[in-house]
Short mmCIF file of C-alpha atoms and ligand atoms in Angstrom, two decimals:
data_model
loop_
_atom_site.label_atom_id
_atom_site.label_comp_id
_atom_site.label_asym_id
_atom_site.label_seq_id
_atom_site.Cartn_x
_atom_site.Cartn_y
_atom_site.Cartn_z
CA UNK A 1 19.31 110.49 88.91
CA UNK A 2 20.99 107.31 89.88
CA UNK A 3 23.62 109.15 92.03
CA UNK A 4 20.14 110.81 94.08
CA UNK A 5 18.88 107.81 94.39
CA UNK A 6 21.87 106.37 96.00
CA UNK A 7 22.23 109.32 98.03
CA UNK A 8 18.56 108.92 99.20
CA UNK A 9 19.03 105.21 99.67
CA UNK A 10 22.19 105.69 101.75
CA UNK A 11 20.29 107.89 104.29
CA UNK A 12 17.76 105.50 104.41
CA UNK A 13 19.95 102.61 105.06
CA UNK A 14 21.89 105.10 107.68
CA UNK A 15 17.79 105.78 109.53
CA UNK A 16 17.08 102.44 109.19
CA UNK A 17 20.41 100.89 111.05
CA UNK A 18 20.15 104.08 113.56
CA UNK A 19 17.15 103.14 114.36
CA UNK A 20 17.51 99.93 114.73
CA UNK A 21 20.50 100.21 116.86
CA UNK A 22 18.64 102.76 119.34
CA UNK A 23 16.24 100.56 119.95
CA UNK A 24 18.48 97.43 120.48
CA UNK A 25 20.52 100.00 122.91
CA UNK A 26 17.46 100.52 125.23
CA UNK A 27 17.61 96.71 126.13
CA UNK A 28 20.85 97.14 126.96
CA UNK A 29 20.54 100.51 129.01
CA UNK A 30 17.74 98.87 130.97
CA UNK A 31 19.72 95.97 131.72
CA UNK A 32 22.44 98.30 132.99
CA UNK A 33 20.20 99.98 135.07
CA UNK A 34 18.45 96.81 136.22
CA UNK A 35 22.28 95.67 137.25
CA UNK A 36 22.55 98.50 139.73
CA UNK A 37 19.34 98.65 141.22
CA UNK A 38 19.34 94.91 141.89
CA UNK A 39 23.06 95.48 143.15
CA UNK A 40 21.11 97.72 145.90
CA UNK A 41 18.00 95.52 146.32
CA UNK A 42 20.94 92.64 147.49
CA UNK A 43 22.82 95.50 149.79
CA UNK A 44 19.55 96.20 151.25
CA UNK A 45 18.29 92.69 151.62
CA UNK A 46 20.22 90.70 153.44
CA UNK A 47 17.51 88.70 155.31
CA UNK A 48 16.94 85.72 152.89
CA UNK A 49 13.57 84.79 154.42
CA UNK A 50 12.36 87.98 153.17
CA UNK A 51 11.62 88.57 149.57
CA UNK A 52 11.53 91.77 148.46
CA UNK A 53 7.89 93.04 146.81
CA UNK A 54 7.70 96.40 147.12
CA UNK A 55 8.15 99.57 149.04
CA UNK A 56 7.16 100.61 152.43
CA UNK A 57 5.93 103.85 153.05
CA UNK A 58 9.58 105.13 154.68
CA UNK A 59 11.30 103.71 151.13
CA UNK A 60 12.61 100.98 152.77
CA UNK A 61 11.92 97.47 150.75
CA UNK A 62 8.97 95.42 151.81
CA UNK A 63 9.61 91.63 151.52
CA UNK A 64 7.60 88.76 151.70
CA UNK A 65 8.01 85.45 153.11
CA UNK A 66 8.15 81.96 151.41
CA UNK A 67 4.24 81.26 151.56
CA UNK A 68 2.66 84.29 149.83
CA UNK A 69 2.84 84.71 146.11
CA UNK A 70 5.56 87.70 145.10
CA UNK A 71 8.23 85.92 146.25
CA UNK A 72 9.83 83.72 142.98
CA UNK A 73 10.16 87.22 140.73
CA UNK A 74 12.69 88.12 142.70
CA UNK A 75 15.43 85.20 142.26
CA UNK A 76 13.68 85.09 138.94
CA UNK A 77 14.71 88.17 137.78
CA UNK A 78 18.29 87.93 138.90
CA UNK A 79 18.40 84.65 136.68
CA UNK A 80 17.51 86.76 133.70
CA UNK A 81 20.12 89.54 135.20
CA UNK A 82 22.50 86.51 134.58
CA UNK A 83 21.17 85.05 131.28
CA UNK A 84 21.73 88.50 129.87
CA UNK A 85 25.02 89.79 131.44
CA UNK A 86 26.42 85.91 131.83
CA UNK A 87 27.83 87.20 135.24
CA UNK A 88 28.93 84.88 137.47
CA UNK A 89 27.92 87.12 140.20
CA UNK A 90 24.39 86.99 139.30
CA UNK A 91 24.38 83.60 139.12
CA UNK A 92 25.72 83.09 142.70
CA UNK A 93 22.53 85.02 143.95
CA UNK A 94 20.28 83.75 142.17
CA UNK A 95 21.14 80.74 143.55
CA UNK A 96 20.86 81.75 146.75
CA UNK A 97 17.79 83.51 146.73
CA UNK A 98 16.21 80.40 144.65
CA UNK A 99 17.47 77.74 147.06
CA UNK A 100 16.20 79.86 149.92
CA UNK A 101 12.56 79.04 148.68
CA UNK A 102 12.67 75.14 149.01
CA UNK A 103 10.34 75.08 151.15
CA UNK A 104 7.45 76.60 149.05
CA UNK A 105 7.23 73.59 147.44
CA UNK A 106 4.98 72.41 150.32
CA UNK A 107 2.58 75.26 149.43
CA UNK A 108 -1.27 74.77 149.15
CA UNK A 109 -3.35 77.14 151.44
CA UNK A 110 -3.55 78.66 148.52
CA UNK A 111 -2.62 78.62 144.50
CA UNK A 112 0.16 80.34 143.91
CA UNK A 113 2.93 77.27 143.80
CA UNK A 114 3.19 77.50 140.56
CA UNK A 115 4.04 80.88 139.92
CA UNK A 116 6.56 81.06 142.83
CA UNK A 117 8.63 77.74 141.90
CA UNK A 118 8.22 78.24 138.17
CA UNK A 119 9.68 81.75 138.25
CA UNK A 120 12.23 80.72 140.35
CA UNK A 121 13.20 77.09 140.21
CA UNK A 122 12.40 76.82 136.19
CA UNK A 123 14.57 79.59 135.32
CA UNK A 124 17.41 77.61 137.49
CA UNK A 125 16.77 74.47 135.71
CA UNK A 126 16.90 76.28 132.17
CA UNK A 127 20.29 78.35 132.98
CA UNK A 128 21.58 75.74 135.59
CA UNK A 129 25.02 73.68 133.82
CA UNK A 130 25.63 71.41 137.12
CA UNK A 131 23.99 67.86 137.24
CA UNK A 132 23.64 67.72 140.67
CA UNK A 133 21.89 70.91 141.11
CA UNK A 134 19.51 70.72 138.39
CA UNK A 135 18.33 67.15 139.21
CA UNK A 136 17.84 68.84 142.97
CA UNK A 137 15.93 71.70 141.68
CA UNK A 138 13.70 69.18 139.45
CA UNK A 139 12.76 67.11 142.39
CA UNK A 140 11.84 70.31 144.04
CA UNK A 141 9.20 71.44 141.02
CA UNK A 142 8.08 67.57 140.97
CA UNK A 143 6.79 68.15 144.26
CA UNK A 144 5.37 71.99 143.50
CA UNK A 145 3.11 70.24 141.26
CA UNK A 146 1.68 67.65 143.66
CA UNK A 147 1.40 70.70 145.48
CA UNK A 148 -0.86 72.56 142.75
CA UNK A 149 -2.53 69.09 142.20
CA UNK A 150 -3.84 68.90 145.77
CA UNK A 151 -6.37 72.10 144.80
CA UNK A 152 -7.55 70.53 142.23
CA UNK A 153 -10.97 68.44 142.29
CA UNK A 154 -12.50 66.50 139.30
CA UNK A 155 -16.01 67.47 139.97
CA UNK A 156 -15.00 71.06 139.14
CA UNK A 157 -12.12 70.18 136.94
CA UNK A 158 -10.31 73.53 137.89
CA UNK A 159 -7.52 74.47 140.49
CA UNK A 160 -9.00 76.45 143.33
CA UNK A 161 -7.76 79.01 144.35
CA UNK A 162 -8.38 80.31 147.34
CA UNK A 163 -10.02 78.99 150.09
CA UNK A 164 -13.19 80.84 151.70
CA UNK A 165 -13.56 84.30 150.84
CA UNK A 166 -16.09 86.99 150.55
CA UNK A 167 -16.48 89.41 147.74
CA UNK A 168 -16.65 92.87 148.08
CA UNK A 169 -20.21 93.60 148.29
CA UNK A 170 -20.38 91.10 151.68
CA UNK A 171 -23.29 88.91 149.90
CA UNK A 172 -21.08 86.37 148.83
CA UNK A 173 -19.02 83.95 150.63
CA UNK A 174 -17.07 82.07 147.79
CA UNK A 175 -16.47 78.48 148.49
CA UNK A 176 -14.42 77.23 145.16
CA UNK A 177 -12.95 80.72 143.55
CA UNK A 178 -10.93 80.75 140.53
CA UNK A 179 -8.99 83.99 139.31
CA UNK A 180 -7.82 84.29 135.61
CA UNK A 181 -4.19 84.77 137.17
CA UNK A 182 -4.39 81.26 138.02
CA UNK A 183 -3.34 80.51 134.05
CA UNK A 184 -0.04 81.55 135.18
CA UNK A 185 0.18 77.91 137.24
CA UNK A 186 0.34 75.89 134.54
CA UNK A 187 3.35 75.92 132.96
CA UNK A 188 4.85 74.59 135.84
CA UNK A 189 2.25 71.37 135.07
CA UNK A 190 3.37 71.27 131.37
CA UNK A 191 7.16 71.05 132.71
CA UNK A 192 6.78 68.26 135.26
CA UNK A 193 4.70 66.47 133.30
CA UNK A 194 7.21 66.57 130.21
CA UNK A 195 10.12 65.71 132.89
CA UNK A 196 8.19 62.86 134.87
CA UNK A 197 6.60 61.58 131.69
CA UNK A 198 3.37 61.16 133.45
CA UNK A 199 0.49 62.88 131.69
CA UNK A 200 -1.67 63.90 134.93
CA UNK A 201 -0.34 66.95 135.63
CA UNK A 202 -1.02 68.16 131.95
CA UNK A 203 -4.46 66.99 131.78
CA UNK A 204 -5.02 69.00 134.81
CA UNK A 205 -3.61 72.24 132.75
CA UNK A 206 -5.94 71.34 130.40
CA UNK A 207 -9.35 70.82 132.03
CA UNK A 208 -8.30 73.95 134.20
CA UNK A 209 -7.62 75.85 130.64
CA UNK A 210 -11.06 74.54 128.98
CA UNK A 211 -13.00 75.46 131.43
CA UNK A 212 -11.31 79.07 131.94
CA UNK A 213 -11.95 79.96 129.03
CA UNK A 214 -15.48 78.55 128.89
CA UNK A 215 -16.12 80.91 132.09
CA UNK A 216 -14.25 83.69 132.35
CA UNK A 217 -14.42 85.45 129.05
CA UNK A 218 -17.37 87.36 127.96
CA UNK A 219 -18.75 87.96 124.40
CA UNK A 220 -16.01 90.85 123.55
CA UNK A 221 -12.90 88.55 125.19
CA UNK A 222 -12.44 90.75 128.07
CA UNK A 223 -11.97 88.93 131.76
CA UNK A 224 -13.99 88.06 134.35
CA UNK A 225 -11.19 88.23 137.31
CA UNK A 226 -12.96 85.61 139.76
CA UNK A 227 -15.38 82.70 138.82
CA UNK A 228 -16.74 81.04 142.05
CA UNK A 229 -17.89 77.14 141.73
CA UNK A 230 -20.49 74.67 143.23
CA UNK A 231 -17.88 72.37 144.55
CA UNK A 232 -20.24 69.43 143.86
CA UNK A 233 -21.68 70.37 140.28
CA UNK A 234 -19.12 72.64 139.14
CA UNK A 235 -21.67 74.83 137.85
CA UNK A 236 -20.82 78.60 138.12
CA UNK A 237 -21.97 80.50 140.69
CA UNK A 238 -20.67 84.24 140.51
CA UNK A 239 -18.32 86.12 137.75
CA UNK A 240 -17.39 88.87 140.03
CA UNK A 241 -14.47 90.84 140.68
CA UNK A 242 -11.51 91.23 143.56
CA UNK A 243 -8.89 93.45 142.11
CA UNK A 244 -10.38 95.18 139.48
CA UNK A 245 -12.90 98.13 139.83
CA UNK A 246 -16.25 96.64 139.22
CA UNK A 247 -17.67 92.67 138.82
CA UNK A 248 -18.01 94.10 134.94
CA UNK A 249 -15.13 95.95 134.39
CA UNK A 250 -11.42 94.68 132.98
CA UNK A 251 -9.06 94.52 135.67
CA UNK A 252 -5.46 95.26 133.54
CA UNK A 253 -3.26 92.98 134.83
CA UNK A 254 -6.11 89.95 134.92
CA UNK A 255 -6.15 90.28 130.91
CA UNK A 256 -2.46 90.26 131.05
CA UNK A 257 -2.84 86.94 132.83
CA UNK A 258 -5.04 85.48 129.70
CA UNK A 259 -3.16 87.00 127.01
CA UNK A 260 -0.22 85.57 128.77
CA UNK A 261 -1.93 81.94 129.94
CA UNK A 262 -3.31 80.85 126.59
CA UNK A 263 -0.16 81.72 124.56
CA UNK A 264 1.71 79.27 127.04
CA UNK A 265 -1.32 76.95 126.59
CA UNK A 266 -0.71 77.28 122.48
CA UNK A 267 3.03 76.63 123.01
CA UNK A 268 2.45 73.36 125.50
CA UNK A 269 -0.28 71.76 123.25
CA UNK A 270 -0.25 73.35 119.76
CA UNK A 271 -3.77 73.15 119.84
CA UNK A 272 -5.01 76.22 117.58
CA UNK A 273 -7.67 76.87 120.00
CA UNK A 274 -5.41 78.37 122.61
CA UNK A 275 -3.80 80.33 119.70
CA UNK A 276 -7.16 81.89 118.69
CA UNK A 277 -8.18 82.97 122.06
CA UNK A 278 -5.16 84.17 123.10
CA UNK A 279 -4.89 86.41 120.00
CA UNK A 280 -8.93 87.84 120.57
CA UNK A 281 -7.99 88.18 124.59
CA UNK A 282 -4.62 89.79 123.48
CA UNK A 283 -6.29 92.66 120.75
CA UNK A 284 -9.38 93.20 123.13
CA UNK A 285 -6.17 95.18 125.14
CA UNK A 286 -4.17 95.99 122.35
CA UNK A 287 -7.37 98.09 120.76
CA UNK A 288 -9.11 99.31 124.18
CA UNK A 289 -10.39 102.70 123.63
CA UNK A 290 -9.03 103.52 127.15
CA UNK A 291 -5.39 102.13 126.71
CA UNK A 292 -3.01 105.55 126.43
CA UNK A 293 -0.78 106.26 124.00
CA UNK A 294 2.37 104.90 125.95
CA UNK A 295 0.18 101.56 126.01
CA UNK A 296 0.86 100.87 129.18
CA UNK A 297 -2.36 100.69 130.84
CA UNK A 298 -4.71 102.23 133.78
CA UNK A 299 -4.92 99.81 136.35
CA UNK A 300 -8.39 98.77 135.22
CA UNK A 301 -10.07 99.60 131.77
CA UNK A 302 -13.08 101.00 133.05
CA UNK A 303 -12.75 103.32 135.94
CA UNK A 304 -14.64 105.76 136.49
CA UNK A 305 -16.69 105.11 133.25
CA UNK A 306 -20.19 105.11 133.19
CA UNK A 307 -21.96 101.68 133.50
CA UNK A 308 -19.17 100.28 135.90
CA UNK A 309 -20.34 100.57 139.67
CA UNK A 310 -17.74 99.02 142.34
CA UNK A 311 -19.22 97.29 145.23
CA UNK A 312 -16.74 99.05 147.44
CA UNK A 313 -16.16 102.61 148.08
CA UNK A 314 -13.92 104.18 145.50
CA UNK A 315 -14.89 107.70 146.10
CA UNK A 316 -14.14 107.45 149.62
CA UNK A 317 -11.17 105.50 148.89
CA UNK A 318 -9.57 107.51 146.02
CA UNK A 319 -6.93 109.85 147.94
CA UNK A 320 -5.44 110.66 144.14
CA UNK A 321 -6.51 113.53 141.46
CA UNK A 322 -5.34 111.04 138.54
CA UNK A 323 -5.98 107.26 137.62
CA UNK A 324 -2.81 105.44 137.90
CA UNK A 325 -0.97 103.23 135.28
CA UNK A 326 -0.31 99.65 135.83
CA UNK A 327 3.26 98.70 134.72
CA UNK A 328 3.26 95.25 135.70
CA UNK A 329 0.20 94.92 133.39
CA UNK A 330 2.20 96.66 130.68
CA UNK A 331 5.22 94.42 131.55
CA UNK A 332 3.02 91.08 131.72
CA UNK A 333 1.53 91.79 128.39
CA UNK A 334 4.51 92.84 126.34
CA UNK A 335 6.13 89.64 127.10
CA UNK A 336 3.03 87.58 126.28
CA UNK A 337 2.94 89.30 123.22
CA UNK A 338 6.57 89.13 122.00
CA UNK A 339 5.63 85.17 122.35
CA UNK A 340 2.95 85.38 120.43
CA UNK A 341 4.29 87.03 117.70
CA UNK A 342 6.34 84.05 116.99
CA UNK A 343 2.91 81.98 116.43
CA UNK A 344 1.45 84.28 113.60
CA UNK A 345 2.62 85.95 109.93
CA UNK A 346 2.69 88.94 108.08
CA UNK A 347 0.37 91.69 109.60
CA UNK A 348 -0.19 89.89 112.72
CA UNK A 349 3.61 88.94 113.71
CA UNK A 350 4.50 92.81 112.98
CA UNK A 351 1.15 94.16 114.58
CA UNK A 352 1.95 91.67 118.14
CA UNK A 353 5.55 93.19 118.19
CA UNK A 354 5.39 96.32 117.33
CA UNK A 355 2.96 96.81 119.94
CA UNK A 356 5.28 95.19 122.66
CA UNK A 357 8.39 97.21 121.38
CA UNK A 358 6.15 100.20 122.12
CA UNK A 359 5.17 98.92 125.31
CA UNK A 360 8.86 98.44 126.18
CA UNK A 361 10.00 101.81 124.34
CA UNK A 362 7.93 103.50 127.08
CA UNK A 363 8.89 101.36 129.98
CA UNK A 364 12.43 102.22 128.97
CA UNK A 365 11.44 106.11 129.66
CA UNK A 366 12.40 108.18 132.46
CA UNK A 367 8.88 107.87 133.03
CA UNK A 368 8.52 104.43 134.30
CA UNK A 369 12.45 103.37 134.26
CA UNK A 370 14.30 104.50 137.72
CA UNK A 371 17.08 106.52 138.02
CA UNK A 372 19.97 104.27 139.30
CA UNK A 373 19.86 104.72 142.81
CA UNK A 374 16.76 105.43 143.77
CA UNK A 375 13.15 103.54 143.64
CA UNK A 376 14.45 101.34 146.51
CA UNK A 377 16.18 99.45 143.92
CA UNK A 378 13.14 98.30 141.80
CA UNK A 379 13.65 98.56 138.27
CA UNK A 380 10.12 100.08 137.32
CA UNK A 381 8.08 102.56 139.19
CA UNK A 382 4.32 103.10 138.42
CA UNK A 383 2.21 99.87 139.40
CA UNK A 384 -0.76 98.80 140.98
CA UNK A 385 -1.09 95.89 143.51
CA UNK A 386 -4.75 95.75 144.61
CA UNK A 387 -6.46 99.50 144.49
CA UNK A 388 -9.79 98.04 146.45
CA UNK A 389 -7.62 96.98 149.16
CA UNK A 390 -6.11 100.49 149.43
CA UNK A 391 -2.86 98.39 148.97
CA UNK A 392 0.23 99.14 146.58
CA UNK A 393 -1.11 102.25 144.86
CA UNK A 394 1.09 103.72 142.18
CA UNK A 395 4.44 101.87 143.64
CA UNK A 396 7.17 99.91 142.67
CA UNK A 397 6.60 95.87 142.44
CA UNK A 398 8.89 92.46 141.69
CA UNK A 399 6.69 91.28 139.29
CA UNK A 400 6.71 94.16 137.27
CA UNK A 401 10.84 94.39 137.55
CA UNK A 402 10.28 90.41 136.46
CA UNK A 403 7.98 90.44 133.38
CA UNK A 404 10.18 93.24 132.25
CA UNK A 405 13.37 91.76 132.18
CA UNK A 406 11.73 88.56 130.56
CA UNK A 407 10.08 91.10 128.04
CA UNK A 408 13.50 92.74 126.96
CA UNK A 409 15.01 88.85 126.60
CA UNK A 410 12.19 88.24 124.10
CA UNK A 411 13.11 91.16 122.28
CA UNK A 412 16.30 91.04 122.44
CA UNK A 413 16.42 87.37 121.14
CA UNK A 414 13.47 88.57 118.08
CA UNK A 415 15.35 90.91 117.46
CA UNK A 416 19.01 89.15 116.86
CA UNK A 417 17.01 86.42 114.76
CA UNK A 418 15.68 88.93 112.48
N1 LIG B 1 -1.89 87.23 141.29
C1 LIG B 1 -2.21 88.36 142.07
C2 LIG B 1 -2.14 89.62 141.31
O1 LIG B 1 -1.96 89.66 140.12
O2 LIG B 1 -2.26 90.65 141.96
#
């Protein structure tokens, strides 16, 4: 009896570590394959004024320049390329390709800053070990934040941003739009204000987090993914939509923003407010009905469903006989997770990472993971830009590539402190 049991216990114990070793070793197969295909994203991209984004139509990579908002995942990710392989090599261009975005720190036609410097310039500040350069690159995110700051007006007590734009249905011309991605901004206001010492740029976080979730969340914690203003009240005028399929439905990636935004808000303030929405935004997607298996999700929740009508032509549109995934959503949302795992217990801590592990198991598949070599050098295939815009349809993008390499650090850490 006792020698079964140890017999059954010892192939247990031999499951268990297999297991657990396979799934440390896809973290460190994707990073391999992440090594090469950013080894031929820097072959291929030479021009340092143009970030790479995507793909064109000919396979050839499509960059962008300093003053849109792609073009920080790009250095970023070759920082985490370095924190993980502690390559000198990667370091070297990441530095270059971070130091060739100084300039963005002037940006405010739109409000973006903070995701470009952040990604960039705060992963060179973390991993940075020269003086020199890290009080450079500090004084470069002080003035990214004045640069947020200047969209931001107390009557409203959000960050715009955009400027003038019309929504889909042409009825509409918003004057003081907010998207949920624009949670993403903030952490950049949490650092400077920590490094300054001055408070402003947090209470700015704040307000724009307060009211955010005051206005863009409806009863079941799904997103709105624009909220137009009065610029003089501040009262809302229109929950509508941009990206997503319908003013009503849940664009993937904007809920990836939220689940992402208010688990940064709950780590910058400890306020348990921030913890309980992010935890009701974060199972509204976990649980979705319409979330597949692999849990990496369509690019919204709703198309096609009944009771969801886009104000722009998605029959005429739709060129495809399937509705495609969104990996950068799946990406996005496995790293917010794996964060916010580390804020809950028991049943909630395992439920949080065991969905992201899943998340990342199938990002790790041939499926969404490239063959070395081919993708154009992206890292993931399979995501979504903006499907009303007929732009970036089932393609290769940075951000993806970038929330994915964060994710697998996560684990990877989670995973060695367990
Ligand atoms: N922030 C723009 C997007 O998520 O597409």
């Amino acid at each position: 009896m006792l020698k079964n049991s140890l017999i059954v216990g010892s192939i247990a114990l031999v499951v268990a570590v297999s297991s657990c070793s396979s799934k440390q070793d896809f973290v460190k197969n994707d990073f391999d394959v992440a090594e090469k295909q950013y080894d031929l994203m820097l072959k291929q991209s030479t021009d340092l004024t143009s970030f790479p984004r995507t793909t064109n139509a000919d396979g050839s990579v499509k960059g962008t320049d300093i003053w849109d908002w792609t073009q920080g995942f790009f250095p970023g990710g070759l920082w985490y390329i370095y924190e993980y392989s502690q390559d000198p090599k990667w370091k070297a261009a990441a530095e270059k390709w971070t130091e060739a975005l100084e300039e963005a720190k002037f940006l405010t036609q739109h409000h973006d800053v903070g995701f470009v410097m952040y990604c960039s310039y705060g992963n060179a500040v973390r991993l940075e070990t020269d003086t020199a350069k890290i009080n450079k690159y500090n004084k470069i995110l002080i003035q990214s934040a004045e640069s947020a700051l200047t969209r931001y007006y107390d009557n409203v007590g959000l960050i715009k941003s955009w400027n003038d734009k019309m929504s889909w249905d042409g009825k509409t011309l918003w004057k003081y739009p907010v998207i949920i991605d624009n949670m993403m901004n903030l952490e950049l206001l949490f650092y400077v204000s920590k490094l300054t010492g001055d408070p402003k740029y947090r209470n700015v976080a704040i307000s724009h987090a307060d009211k955010t979730m005051k206005n863009h969340f409806r009863g079941d914690y799904s997103t709105y993914h624009v909220v137009d203003y009065d610029a003089k009240t501040g009262e809302v005028l229109h929950q509508q939509t941009n990206q997503g399929y319908a003013d009503n439905s849940t664009w993937s990636r904007g809920q990836g923003w939220a689940m992402y935004g208010y688990t940064l808000m709950y780590r910058e303030t400890k306020d348990p407010k921030y913890l309980e929405h992010a935890k009701k935004v974060s199972d509204f997607f976990i649980n979705h009905p319409n979330l597949p298996k692999d849990k990496i999700p369509y690019w919204d929740f709703n198309v096609e469903q009944a009771g969801y009508t886009p104000d722009w032509d998605y029959k005429g549109q739709n060129k495809l006989n399937y509705i495609p995934r969104d990996a950068s959503a799946g990406s996005l949302a496995a790293s917010a997770l794996l964060e916010l795992s580390t804020y809950v217990d028991g049943a909630e801590k395992e439920k949080y990472f065991r969905t992201a592990e899943e998340m990342l198991e199938s990002l790790s598949s041939k499926e969404y993971l490239a063959d070395p070599g081919t993708n154009s050098g992206f890292i993931l295939k399979h995501s979504v830009g903006s499907f009303p815009h007929n732009n970036e349809i089932d393609v290769p993008l940075i951000y993806a590539d970038y929330y994915f390499l964060e994710a697998l650090l996560r684990y990877n850490k989670l995973k060695e402190s367990k």
